[in-house]
Amino acid sequence: MSSDTKKSRGRQKIEMKKMSNESNLQVTFSKRRTGLFKKASELCTLCAADVALVVFSPGEKVFSFGHPNVDAVIDRYLARAPPQDMGTMQFIEAQRLANVRD
């Protein structure tokens, strides 16, 4: 290695505070929202979980993600009711266990 090469400081920790630049704030919000929705989707797929996310943007827009859908998950949460179709849930669990064994 030559002494001219610039050494990286690695990944830096970012202080958690509201961003002052509105343009950067909107871009960061969009990227993080996409990542959050992707993680929620993975959670649904891998764990057969019911998930609902509602996010309000700095521009007052509403974004939501839900599996099976937001209304069903919220209604179930508010009613504290078990899933409607237990036969489907048992089938999904059997498929998951079969995949784990394979």
Coordinates of N, CA and C in Angstrom, one line a residue:
M1 N 0.8 -1.2 0.0 CA 0.0 0.0 0.0 C 0.9 1.2 0.0
S2 N 0.5 2.2 -0.8 CA 1.2 3.4 -0.8 C 0.7 4.4 0.3
S3 N 1.5 5.3 0.7 CA 1.1 6.2 1.8 C 0.2 7.3 1.3
D4 N 0.0 7.3 -0.1 CA -0.9 8.3 -0.7 C -2.4 7.9 -0.5
T5 N -2.7 6.6 -0.3 CA -4.1 6.2 -0.3 C -4.8 6.7 1.0
K6 N -6.0 7.1 0.8 CA -6.8 7.7 1.9 C -7.4 6.5 2.6
K7 N -7.2 6.5 3.9 CA -7.8 5.4 4.7 C -9.3 5.8 5.1
S8 N -10.2 4.9 5.0 CA -11.6 5.1 5.3 C -11.7 5.2 6.8
R9 N -12.7 6.0 7.2 CA -13.0 6.0 8.7 C -14.1 5.0 9.0
G10 N -14.6 4.3 7.9 CA -15.6 3.3 8.2 C -17.0 3.9 8.2
R11 N -17.9 3.2 8.7 CA -19.3 3.7 8.8 C -19.4 4.5 10.0
Q12 N -19.9 5.7 9.8 CA -20.0 6.7 10.9 C -21.4 6.7 11.5
K13 N -21.4 6.9 12.8 CA -22.7 7.0 13.5 C -23.3 8.3 13.3
I14 N -24.6 8.4 12.9 CA -25.3 9.6 12.7 C -26.1 10.0 13.9
E15 N -25.9 11.3 14.3 CA -26.7 11.8 15.5 C -28.1 11.8 15.1
M16 N -29.0 11.3 16.0 CA -30.4 11.3 15.8 C -31.0 12.6 16.2
K17 N -31.3 13.4 15.2 CA -32.0 14.7 15.4 C -32.7 15.0 14.1
K18 N -33.7 15.9 14.2 CA -34.4 16.2 12.9 C -33.5 17.0 12.0
M19 N -33.6 16.6 10.7 CA -32.8 17.2 9.7 C -33.4 18.6 9.4
S20 N -32.5 19.5 9.1 CA -32.9 20.9 8.9 C -33.2 21.2 7.4
N21 N -32.5 20.4 6.5 CA -32.6 20.6 5.1 C -33.9 19.8 4.6
E22 N -34.9 20.5 4.2 CA -36.2 19.9 3.8 C -36.0 18.9 2.6
S23 N -35.1 19.2 1.7 CA -34.9 18.3 0.6 C -34.3 17.0 1.0
N24 N -33.3 17.1 1.9 CA -32.6 15.9 2.4 C -33.6 15.1 3.3
L25 N -34.4 15.8 4.0 CA -35.4 15.2 4.9 C -36.4 14.3 4.1
Q26 N -36.9 14.8 3.0 CA -37.8 14.1 2.1 C -37.2 12.9 1.5
V27 N -35.9 13.0 1.0 CA -35.2 11.9 0.4 C -35.0 10.8 1.4
T28 N -34.5 11.2 2.6 CA -34.3 10.2 3.7 C -35.5 9.5 4.1
F29 N -36.6 10.3 4.2 CA -37.9 9.7 4.6 C -38.3 8.6 3.5
S30 N -38.2 8.9 2.3 CA -38.6 8.0 1.2 C -37.8 6.7 1.2
K31 N -36.5 6.9 1.4 CA -35.6 5.7 1.4 C -35.9 4.8 2.7
R32 N -36.1 5.5 3.8 CA -36.3 4.7 5.0 C -37.7 4.1 5.0
R33 N -38.7 4.8 4.5 CA -40.0 4.2 4.4 C -40.0 2.9 3.5
T34 N -39.3 3.0 2.4 CA -39.2 1.8 1.5 C -38.5 0.7 2.2
G35 N -37.4 0.9 3.0 CA -36.8 -0.1 3.7 C -37.6 -0.7 4.8
L36 N -38.4 0.2 5.5 CA -39.3 -0.3 6.5 C -40.4 -1.2 6.0
F37 N -41.0 -0.8 4.9 CA -42.0 -1.6 4.2 C -41.4 -3.0 3.7
K38 N -40.2 -2.9 3.3 CA -39.6 -4.2 2.8 C -39.4 -5.1 4.0
K39 N -38.9 -4.6 5.1 CA -38.7 -5.4 6.3 C -40.0 -6.0 6.8
A40 N -41.1 -5.2 6.7 CA -42.4 -5.7 7.2 C -42.9 -6.8 6.3
S41 N -42.6 -6.7 5.0 CA -43.0 -7.7 4.0 C -42.2 -9.0 4.3
E42 N -40.9 -8.9 4.6 CA -40.1 -10.0 4.9 C -40.6 -10.7 6.2
L43 N -41.0 -9.9 7.1 CA -41.6 -10.5 8.4 C -42.8 -11.3 8.1
C44 N -43.7 -10.8 7.2 CA -44.9 -11.5 6.9 C -44.6 -12.8 6.2
T45 N -43.7 -12.7 5.2 CA -43.3 -13.9 4.5 C -42.7 -15.0 5.3
L46 N -41.7 -14.6 6.1 CA -40.9 -15.6 6.8 C -41.6 -16.1 8.0
C47 N -42.4 -15.3 8.7 CA -43.0 -15.7 10.0 C -44.5 -15.9 9.9
A48 N -45.1 -15.7 8.8 CA -46.6 -15.8 8.6 C -47.2 -14.9 9.6
A49 N -46.7 -13.7 9.8 CA -47.2 -12.7 10.7 C -48.2 -11.8 10.0
D50 N -49.2 -11.3 10.7 CA -50.0 -10.2 10.2 C -49.4 -8.9 10.7
V51 N -49.2 -8.0 9.7 CA -48.5 -6.7 10.0 C -49.3 -5.6 9.4
A52 N -49.4 -4.5 10.1 CA -49.9 -3.2 9.6 C -49.0 -2.1 10.0
L53 N -48.7 -1.3 9.0 CA -47.9 -0.1 9.2 C -48.6 1.1 8.6
V54 N -48.6 2.2 9.4 CA -49.2 3.4 8.9 C -48.1 4.5 9.2
V55 N -47.7 5.2 8.1 CA -46.6 6.2 8.3 C -47.1 7.5 7.7
F56 N -46.9 8.6 8.4 CA -47.3 9.9 8.0 C -46.0 10.6 7.6
S57 N -45.9 11.1 6.4 CA -44.7 11.8 5.9 C -44.7 13.2 6.4
P58 N -43.5 13.9 6.3 CA -43.4 15.3 6.7 C -44.3 16.2 5.9
G59 N -44.7 15.7 4.7 CA -45.6 16.5 3.8 C -47.1 16.2 4.1
E60 N -47.4 15.5 5.2 CA -48.7 15.2 5.6 C -49.4 14.1 4.7
K61 N -48.6 13.3 4.0 CA -49.2 12.2 3.2 C -49.2 11.0 4.1
V62 N -50.1 10.1 3.8 CA -50.2 8.9 4.6 C -49.8 7.7 3.7
F63 N -48.9 6.8 4.2 CA -48.5 5.6 3.5 C -48.8 4.5 4.4
S64 N -49.3 3.4 3.9 CA -49.6 2.2 4.7 C -49.2 0.9 4.0
F65 N -48.9 -0.1 4.9 CA -48.6 -1.4 4.4 C -49.3 -2.3 5.3
G66 N -50.0 -3.4 4.8 CA -50.7 -4.3 5.6 C -50.7 -5.7 5.0
H67 N -50.6 -6.7 5.8 CA -50.8 -8.1 5.4 C -51.6 -8.8 6.3
P68 N -52.8 -9.3 6.0 CA -53.4 -9.4 4.7 C -53.8 -8.0 4.1
N69 N -54.3 -7.1 5.0 CA -54.5 -5.7 4.6 C -54.6 -4.9 5.9
V70 N -54.4 -3.6 5.8 CA -54.3 -2.8 7.0 C -55.6 -2.9 7.8
D71 N -56.7 -2.8 7.1 CA -58.0 -2.8 7.9 C -58.2 -4.0 8.6
A72 N -57.9 -5.2 8.1 CA -58.1 -6.4 8.7 C -57.3 -6.6 10.0
V73 N -56.0 -6.1 9.9 CA -55.1 -6.2 11.0 C -55.5 -5.3 12.1
I74 N -55.9 -4.1 11.8 CA -56.3 -3.1 12.8 C -57.6 -3.5 13.4
D75 N -58.6 -4.0 12.6 CA -59.9 -4.5 13.2 C -59.6 -5.7 14.2
R76 N -58.7 -6.6 13.8 CA -58.4 -7.7 14.7 C -57.7 -7.2 15.9
Y77 N -56.8 -6.2 15.8 CA -56.2 -5.7 17.0 C -57.2 -5.0 17.9
L78 N -58.1 -4.2 17.4 CA -59.1 -3.5 18.2 C -60.0 -4.4 18.9
A79 N -60.4 -5.5 18.1 CA -61.4 -6.4 18.7 C -60.7 -7.5 19.5
R80 N -59.4 -7.6 19.4 CA -58.7 -8.7 20.1 C -59.2 -10.1 19.7
A81 N -59.6 -10.2 18.5 CA -60.3 -11.4 18.0 C -59.2 -12.3 17.3
P82 N -59.4 -13.6 17.4 CA -58.5 -14.6 16.7 C -58.8 -14.5 15.2
P83 N -57.8 -15.0 14.4 CA -58.0 -14.9 12.9 C -59.3 -15.6 12.5
Q84 N -59.9 -15.1 11.4 CA -61.2 -15.6 11.0 C -61.2 -17.1 10.5
D85 N -60.2 -17.4 9.7 CA -60.1 -18.7 9.0 C -58.9 -19.5 9.6
M86 N -59.2 -20.3 10.6 CA -58.2 -21.1 11.2 C -57.7 -22.2 10.3
G87 N -58.5 -22.7 9.4 CA -58.1 -23.7 8.4 C -56.9 -23.2 7.6
T88 N -57.0 -22.0 7.1 CA -55.9 -21.4 6.3 C -54.7 -21.2 7.1
M89 N -54.8 -20.8 8.3 CA -53.7 -20.6 9.2 C -53.0 -21.9 9.5
Q90 N -53.7 -23.0 9.7 CA -53.1 -24.3 9.9 C -52.4 -24.8 8.7
F91 N -53.0 -24.5 7.5 CA -52.3 -24.9 6.2 C -51.0 -24.2 6.1
I92 N -51.0 -22.9 6.3 CA -49.8 -22.1 6.2 C -48.7 -22.6 7.2
E93 N -49.1 -22.9 8.4 CA -48.2 -23.5 9.4 C -47.6 -24.8 9.0
A94 N -48.5 -25.7 8.4 CA -48.0 -27.0 7.9 C -47.0 -26.8 6.8
Q95 N -47.3 -25.9 5.9 CA -46.3 -25.6 4.8 C -45.0 -25.1 5.3
R96 N -45.1 -24.2 6.3 CA -43.8 -23.7 6.9 C -43.0 -24.8 7.6
L97 N -43.7 -25.7 8.3 CA -43.0 -26.8 9.0 C -42.4 -27.7 7.9
A98 N -43.1 -28.0 6.8 CA -42.6 -28.8 5.8 C -41.3 -28.2 5.1
N99 N -41.4 -26.9 4.9 CA -40.2 -26.2 4.3 C -39.0 -26.3 5.3
V100 N -39.3 -26.2 6.6 CA -38.2 -26.2 7.5 C -37.5 -27.6 7.5
R101 N -38.3 -28.7 7.4 CA -37.8 -30.0 7.4 C -37.0 -30.3 6.2
D102 N -37.4 -29.7 5.0 CA -36.7 -29.9 3.8 C -35.4 -29.2 3.9

